[in-house]
PDB file of C-alpha atoms in Angstrom:
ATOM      1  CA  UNK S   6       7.479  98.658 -92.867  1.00 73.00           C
ATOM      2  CA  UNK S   7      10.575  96.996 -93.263  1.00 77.00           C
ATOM      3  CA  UNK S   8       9.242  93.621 -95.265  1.00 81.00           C
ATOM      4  CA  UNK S   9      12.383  92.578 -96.619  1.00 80.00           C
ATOM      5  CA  UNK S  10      13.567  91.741 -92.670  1.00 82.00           C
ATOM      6  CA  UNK S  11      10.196  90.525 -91.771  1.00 89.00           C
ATOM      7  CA  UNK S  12       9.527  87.794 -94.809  1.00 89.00           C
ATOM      8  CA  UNK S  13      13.222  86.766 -94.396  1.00 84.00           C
ATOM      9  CA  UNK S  14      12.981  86.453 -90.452  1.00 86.00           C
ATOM     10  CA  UNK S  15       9.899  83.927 -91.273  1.00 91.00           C
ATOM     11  CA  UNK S  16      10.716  82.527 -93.654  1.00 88.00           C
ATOM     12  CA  UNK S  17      13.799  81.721 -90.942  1.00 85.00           C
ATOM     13  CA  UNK S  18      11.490  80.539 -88.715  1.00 90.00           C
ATOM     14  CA  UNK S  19       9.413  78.502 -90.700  1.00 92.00           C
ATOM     15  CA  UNK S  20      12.319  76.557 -91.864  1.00 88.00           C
ATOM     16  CA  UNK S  21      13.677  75.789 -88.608  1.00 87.00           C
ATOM     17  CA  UNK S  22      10.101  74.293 -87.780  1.00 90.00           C
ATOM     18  CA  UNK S  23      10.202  72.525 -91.051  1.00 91.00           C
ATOM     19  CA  UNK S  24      13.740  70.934 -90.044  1.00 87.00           C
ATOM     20  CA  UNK S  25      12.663  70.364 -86.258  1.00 86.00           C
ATOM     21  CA  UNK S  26       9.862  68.483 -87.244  1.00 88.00           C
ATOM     22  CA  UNK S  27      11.851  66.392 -89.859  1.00 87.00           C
ATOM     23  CA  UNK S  28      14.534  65.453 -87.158  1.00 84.00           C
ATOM     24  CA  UNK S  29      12.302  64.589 -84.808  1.00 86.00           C
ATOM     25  CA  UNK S  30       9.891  62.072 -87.377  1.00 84.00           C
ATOM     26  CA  UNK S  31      13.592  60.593 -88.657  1.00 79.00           C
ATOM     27  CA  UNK S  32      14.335  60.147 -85.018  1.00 80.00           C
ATOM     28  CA  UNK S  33      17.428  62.286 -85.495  1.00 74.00           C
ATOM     29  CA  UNK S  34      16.749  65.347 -83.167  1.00 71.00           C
ATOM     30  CA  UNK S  35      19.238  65.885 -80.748  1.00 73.00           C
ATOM     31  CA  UNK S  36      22.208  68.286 -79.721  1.00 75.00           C
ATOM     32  CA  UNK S  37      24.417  67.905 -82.382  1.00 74.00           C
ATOM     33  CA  UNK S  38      21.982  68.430 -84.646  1.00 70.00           C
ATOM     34  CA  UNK S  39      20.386  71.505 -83.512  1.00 73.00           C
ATOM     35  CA  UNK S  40      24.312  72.797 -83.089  1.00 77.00           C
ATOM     36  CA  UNK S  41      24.056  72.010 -86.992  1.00 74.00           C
ATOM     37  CA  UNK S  42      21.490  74.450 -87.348  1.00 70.00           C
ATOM     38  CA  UNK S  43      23.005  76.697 -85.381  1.00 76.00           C
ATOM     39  CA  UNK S  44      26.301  76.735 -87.697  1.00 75.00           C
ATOM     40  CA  UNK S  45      23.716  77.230 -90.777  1.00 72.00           C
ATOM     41  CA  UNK S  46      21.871  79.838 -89.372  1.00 70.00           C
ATOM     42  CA  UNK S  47      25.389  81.605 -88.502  1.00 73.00           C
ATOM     43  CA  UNK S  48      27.366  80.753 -91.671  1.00 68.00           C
ATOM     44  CA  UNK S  49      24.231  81.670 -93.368  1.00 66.00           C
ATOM     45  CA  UNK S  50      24.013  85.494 -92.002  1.00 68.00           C
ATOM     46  CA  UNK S  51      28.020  85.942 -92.963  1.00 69.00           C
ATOM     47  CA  UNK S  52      27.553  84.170 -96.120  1.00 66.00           C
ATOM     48  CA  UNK S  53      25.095  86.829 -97.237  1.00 62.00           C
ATOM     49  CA  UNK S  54      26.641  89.989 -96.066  1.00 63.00           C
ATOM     50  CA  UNK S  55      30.479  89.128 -97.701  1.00 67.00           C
ATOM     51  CA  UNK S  56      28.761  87.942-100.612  1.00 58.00           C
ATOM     52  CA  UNK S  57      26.644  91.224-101.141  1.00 55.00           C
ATOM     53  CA  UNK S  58      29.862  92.965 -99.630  1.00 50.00           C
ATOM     54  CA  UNK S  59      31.825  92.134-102.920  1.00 52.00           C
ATOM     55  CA  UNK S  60      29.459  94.151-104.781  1.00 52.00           C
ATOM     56  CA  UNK S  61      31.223  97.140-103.285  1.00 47.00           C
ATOM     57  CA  UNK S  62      34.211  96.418-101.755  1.00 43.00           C
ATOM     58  CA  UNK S  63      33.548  99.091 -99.352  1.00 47.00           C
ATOM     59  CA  UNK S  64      33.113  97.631 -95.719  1.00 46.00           C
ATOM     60  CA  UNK S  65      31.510 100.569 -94.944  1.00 48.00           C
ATOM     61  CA  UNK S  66      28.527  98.893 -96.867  1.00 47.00           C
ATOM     62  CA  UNK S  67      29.012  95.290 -95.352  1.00 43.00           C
ATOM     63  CA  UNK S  68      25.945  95.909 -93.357  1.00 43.00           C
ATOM     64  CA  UNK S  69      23.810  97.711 -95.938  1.00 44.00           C
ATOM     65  CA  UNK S  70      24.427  95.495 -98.769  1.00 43.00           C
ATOM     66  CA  UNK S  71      25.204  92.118 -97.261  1.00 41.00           C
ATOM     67  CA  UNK S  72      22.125  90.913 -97.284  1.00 46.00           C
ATOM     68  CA  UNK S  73      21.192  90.846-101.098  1.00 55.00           C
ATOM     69  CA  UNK S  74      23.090  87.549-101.944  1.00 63.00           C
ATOM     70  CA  UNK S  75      20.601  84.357-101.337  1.00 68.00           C
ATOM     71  CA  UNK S  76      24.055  82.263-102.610  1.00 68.00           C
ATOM     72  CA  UNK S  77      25.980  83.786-100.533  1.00 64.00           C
ATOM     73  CA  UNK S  78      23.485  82.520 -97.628  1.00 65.00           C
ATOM     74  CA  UNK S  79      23.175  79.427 -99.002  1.00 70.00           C
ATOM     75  CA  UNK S  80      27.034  78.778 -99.471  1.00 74.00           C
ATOM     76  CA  UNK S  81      27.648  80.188 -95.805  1.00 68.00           C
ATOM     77  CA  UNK S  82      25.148  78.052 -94.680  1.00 69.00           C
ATOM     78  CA  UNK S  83      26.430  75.006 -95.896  1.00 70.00           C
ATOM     79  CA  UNK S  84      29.892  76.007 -94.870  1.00 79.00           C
ATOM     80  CA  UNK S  85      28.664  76.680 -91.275  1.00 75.00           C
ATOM     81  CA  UNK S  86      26.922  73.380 -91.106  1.00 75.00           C
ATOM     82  CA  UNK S  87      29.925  71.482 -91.914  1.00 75.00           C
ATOM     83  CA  UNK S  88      32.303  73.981 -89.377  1.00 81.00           C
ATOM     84  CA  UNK S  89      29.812  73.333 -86.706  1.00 79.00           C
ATOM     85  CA  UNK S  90      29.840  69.654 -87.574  1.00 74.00           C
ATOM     86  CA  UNK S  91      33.557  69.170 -87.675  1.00 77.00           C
ATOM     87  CA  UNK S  92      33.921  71.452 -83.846  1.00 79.00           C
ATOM     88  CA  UNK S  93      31.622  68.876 -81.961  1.00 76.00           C
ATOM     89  CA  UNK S  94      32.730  65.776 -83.824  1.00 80.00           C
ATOM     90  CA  UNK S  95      29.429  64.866 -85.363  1.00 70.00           C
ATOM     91  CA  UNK S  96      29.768  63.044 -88.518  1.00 71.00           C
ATOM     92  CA  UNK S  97      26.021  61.961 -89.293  1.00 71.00           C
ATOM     93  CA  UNK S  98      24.455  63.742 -92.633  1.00 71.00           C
ATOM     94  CA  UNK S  99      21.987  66.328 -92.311  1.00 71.00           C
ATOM     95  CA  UNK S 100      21.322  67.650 -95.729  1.00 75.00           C
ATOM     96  CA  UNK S 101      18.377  66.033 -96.244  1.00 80.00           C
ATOM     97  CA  UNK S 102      16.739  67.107 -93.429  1.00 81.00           C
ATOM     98  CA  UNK S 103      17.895  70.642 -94.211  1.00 83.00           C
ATOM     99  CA  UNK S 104      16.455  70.336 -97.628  1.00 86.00           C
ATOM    100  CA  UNK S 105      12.323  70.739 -97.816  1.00 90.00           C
ATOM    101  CA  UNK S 106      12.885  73.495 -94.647  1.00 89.00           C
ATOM    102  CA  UNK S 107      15.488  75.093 -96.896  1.00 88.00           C
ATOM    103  CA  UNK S 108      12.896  75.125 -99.635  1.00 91.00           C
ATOM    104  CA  UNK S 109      10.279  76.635 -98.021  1.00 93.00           C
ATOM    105  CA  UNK S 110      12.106  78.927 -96.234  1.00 89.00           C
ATOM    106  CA  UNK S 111      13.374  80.362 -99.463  1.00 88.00           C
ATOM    107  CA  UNK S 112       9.748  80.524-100.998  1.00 93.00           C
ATOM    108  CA  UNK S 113       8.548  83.082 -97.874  1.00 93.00           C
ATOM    109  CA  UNK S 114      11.923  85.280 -97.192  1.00 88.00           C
ATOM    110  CA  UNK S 115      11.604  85.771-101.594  1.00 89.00           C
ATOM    111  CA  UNK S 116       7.801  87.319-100.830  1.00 92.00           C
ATOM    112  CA  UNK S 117      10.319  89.973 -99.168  1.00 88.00           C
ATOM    113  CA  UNK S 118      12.700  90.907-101.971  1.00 86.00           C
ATOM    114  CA  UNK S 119       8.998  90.840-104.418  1.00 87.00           C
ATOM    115  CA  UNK S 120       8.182  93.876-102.390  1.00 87.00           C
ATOM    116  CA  UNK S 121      10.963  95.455-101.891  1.00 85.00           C
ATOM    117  CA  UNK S 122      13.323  94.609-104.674  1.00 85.00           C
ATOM    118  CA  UNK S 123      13.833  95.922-108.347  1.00 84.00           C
ATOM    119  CA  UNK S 124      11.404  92.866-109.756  1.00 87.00           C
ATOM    120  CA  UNK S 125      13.520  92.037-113.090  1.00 87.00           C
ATOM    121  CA  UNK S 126      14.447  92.747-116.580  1.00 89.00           C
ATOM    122  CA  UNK S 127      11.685  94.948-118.810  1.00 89.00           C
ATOM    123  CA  UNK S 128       9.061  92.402-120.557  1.00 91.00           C
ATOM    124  CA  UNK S 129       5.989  92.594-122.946  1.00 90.00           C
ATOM    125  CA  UNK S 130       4.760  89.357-121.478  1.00 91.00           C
ATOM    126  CA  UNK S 131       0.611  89.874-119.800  1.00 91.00           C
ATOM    127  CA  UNK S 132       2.312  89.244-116.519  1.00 90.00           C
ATOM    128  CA  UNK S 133       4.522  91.783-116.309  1.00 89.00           C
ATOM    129  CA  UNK S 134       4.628  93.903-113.039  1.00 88.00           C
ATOM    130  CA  UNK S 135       5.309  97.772-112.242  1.00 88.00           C
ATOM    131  CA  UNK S 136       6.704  98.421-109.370  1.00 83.00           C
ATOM    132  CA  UNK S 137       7.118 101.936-107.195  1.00 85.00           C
ATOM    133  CA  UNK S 138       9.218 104.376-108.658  1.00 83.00           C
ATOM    134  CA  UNK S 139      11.158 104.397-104.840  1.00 81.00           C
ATOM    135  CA  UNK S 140      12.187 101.218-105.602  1.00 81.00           C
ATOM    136  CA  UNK S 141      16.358 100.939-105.205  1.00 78.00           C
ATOM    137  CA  UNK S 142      18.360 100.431-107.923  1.00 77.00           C
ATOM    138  CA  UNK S 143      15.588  99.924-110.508  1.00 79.00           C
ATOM    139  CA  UNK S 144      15.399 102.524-113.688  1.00 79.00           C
ATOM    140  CA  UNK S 145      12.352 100.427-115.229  1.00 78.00           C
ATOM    141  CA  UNK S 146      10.657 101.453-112.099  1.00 81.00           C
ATOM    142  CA  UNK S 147      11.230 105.107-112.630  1.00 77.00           C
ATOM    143  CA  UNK S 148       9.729 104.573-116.701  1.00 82.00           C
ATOM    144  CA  UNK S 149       7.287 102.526-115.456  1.00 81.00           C
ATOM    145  CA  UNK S 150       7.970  99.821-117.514  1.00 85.00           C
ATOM    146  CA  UNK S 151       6.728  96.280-116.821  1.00 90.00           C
ATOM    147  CA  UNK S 152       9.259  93.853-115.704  1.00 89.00           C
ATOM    148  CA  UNK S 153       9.693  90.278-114.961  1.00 92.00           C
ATOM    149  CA  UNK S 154       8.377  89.445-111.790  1.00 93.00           C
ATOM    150  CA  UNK S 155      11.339  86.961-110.868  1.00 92.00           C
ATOM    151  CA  UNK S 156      10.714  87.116-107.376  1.00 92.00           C
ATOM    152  CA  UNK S 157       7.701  85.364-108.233  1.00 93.00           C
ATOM    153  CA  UNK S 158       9.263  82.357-110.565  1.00 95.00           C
ATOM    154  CA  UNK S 159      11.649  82.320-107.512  1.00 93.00           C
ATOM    155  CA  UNK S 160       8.745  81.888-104.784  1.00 95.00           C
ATOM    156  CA  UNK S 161       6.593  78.971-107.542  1.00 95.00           C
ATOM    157  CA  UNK S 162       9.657  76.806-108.178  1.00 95.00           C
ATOM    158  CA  UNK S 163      10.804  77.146-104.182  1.00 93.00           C
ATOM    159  CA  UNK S 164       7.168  75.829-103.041  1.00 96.00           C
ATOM    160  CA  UNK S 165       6.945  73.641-106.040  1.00 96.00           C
ATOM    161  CA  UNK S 166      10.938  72.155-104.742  1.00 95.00           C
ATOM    162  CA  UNK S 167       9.175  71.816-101.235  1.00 95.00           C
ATOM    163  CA  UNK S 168       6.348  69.520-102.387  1.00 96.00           C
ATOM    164  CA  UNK S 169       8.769  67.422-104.417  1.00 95.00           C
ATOM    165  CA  UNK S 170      11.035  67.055-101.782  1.00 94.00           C
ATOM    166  CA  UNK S 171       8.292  66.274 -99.163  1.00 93.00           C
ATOM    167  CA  UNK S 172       6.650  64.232-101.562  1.00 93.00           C
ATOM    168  CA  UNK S 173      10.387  62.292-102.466  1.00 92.00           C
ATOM    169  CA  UNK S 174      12.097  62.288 -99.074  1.00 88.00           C
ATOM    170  CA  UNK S 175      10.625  58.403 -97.667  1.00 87.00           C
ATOM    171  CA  UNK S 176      11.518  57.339-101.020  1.00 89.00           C
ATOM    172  CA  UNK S 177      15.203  58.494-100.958  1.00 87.00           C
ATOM    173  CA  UNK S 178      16.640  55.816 -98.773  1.00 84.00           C
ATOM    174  CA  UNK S 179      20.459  56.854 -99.732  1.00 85.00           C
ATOM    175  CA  UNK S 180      21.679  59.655 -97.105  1.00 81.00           C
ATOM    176  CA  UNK S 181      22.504  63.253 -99.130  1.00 82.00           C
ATOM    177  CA  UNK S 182      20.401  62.124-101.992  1.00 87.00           C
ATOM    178  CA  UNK S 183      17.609  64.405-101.302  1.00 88.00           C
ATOM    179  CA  UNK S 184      19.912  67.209-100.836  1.00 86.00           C
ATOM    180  CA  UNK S 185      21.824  66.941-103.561  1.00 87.00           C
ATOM    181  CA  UNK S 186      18.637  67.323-105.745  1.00 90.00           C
ATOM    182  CA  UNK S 187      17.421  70.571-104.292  1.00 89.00           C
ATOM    183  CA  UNK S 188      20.664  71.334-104.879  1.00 86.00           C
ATOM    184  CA  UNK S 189      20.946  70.481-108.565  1.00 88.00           C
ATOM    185  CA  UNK S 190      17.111  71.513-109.260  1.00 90.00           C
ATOM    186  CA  UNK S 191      17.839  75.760-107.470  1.00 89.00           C
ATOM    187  CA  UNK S 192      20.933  75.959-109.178  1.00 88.00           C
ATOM    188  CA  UNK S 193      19.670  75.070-113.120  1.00 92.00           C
ATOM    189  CA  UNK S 194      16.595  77.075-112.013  1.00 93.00           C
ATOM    190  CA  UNK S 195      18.742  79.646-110.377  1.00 90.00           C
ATOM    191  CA  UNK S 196      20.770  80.108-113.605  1.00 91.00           C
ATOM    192  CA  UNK S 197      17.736  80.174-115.571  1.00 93.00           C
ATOM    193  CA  UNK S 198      16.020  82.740-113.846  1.00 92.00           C
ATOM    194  CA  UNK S 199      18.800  85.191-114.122  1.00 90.00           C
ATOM    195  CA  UNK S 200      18.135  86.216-117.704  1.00 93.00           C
ATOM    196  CA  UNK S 201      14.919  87.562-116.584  1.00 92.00           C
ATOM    197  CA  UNK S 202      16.686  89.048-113.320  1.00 89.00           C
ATOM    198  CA  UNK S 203      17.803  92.750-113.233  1.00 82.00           C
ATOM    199  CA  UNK S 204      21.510  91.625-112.417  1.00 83.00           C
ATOM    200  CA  UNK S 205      24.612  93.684-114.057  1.00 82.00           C
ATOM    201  CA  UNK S 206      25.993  91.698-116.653  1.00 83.00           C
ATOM    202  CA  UNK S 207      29.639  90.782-115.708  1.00 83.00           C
ATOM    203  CA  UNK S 208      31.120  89.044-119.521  1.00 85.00           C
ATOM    204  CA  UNK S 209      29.293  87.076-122.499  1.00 86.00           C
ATOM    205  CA  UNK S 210      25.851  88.742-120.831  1.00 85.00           C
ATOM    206  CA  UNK S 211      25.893  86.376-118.381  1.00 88.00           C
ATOM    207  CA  UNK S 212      25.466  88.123-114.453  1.00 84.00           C
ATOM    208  CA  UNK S 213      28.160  87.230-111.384  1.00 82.00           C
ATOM    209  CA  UNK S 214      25.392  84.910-109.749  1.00 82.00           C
ATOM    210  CA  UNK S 215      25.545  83.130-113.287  1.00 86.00           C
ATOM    211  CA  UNK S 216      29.588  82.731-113.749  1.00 87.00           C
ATOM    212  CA  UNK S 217      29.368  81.833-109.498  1.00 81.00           C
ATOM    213  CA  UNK S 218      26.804  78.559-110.007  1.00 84.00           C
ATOM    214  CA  UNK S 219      28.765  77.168-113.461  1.00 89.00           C
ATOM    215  CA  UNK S 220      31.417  75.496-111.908  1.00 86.00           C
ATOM    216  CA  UNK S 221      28.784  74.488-108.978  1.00 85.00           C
ATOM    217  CA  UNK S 222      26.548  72.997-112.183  1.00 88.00           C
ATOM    218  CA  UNK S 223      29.507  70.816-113.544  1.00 90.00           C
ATOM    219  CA  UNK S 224      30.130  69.480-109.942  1.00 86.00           C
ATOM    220  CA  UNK S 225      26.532  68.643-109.625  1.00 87.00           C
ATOM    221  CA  UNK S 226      25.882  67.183-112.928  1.00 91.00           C
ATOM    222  CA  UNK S 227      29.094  64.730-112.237  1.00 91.00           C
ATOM    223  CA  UNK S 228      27.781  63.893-108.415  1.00 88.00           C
ATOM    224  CA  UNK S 229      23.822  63.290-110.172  1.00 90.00           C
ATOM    225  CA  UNK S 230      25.632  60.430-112.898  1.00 93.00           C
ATOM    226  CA  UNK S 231      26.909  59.251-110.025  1.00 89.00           C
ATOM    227  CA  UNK S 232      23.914  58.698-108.274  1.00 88.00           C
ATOM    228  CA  UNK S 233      22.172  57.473-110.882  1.00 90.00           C
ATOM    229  CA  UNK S 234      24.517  54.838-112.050  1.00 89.00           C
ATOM    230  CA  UNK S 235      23.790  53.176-108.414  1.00 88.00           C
ATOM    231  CA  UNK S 236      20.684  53.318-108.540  1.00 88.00           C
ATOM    232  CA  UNK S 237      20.261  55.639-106.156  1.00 85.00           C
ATOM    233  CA  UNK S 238      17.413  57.378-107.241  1.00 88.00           C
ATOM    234  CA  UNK S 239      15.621  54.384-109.003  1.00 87.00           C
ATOM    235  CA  UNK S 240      12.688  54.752-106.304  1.00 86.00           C
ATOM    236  CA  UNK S 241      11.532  58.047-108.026  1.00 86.00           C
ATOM    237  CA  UNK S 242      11.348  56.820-111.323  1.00 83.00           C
ATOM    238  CA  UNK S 243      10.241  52.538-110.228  1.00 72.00           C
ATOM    239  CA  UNK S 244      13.459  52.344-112.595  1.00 55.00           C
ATOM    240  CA  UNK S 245      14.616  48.767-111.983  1.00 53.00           C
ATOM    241  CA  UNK S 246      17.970  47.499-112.413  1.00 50.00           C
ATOM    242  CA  UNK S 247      19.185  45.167-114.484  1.00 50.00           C
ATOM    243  CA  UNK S 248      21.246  42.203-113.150  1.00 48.00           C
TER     244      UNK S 248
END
């Protein structure tokens, strides 16, 4: 069974439910921003297949490997959003409401790539996994070493992101906020993560996914001091501000 496609299509669908829902409690569902979801949904589908594309450089394999690269989806996505935006002239933010759907999205399309995918580097941790010597692109596999499952670190901190967010999103009263945490919070764990992920090496042992998010940390880390010098996030923390 093809259960790459089918965790990735619900965990698709799941997040568009997810962001309906939001929309319609903030009182923000309407055209423009179901045309935003469009654009993600779009940018998101390119995003992955030129990302995963680069791997090769062959566009005979744009189809077959264009789907590997979740930051490639991610970036496309956001890109599409803000294309789709700029075509029908709607300049109200919808990060935040993209942000828990986005979240547990992630956490159900990753069950797909745990069952599919080479799980991670080898390990003598108890938790360690073995997976099917057919698995692509995986010469643990064919040892039958045990390897990191980091699929599964992937699919804890995505629903652990989603309960955060839910949890933080009536308490985030500055527009983007919310966002912008998910943000910061997938891309530190995102880096973190690939030292246990079976990812070529590129230079200084860090993988392409790694030398891809640094710049997008330092951006990040600057927009987050910004934040919190206004106070913008002093609801999460009852942090009061002095006058």
């Amino acid at each position: 069974m093809p259960y790459h496609e089918i965790f990735v299509g619900l965990g698709v669908f799941v997040a568009s439910v997810v962001f309906v829902r939001e929309a319609r409690a903030r009182g923000a569902l309407n055209e423009q921003s179901l045309v935003a979801v469009t654009g993600a949904l779009v940018g998101g589908a390119i995003g992955m297949r030129l990302a995963g594309w680069l791997e090769t450089l062959n566009l005979a394999d744009l189809w077959l490997y264009g789907s590997r690269s979740i930051l490639g989806g991610l970036t496309g996505a956001y890109v599409g959003v803000l294309v789709a935006k700029k075509v029908i002239g709607y300049k109200e933010r919808t990060g935040d409401l993209f942000a828990p759907a986005v979240a547990l999205g992630m956490a159900i399309g990753r069950i797909g790539c745990h069952l599919t995918e080479a799980p991670g580097r080898p390990t003598d941790l108890p938790w360690g996994v073995h997976a099917p010597p057919t698995t692509p692109e995986c010469p643990g596999c064919l040892t039958g070493q045990a390897m990191h499952p980091s699929f599964v670190y992937e699919i804890v901190f995505q629903l652990a992101a989603f309960v955060a967010l839910w949890w933080a999103r009536r308490r985030l009263t500055e527009p983007g906020e919310l966002f912008t945490l998910y943000l910061a919070g997938y891309a530190v764990f995102r880096f973190l993560v690939e030292f246990t992920r079976a990812n070529e090496t590129l230079w200084l042992d860090l993988t392409g996914p790694q030398w891809f998010l640094i710049p997008g940390l330092a951006l990040l880390t600057l927009r987050l001091a910004y934040g919190w010098r206004r106070g913008h996030y002093d609801a999460l923390f009852e942090r009061k501000v002095m006058t």
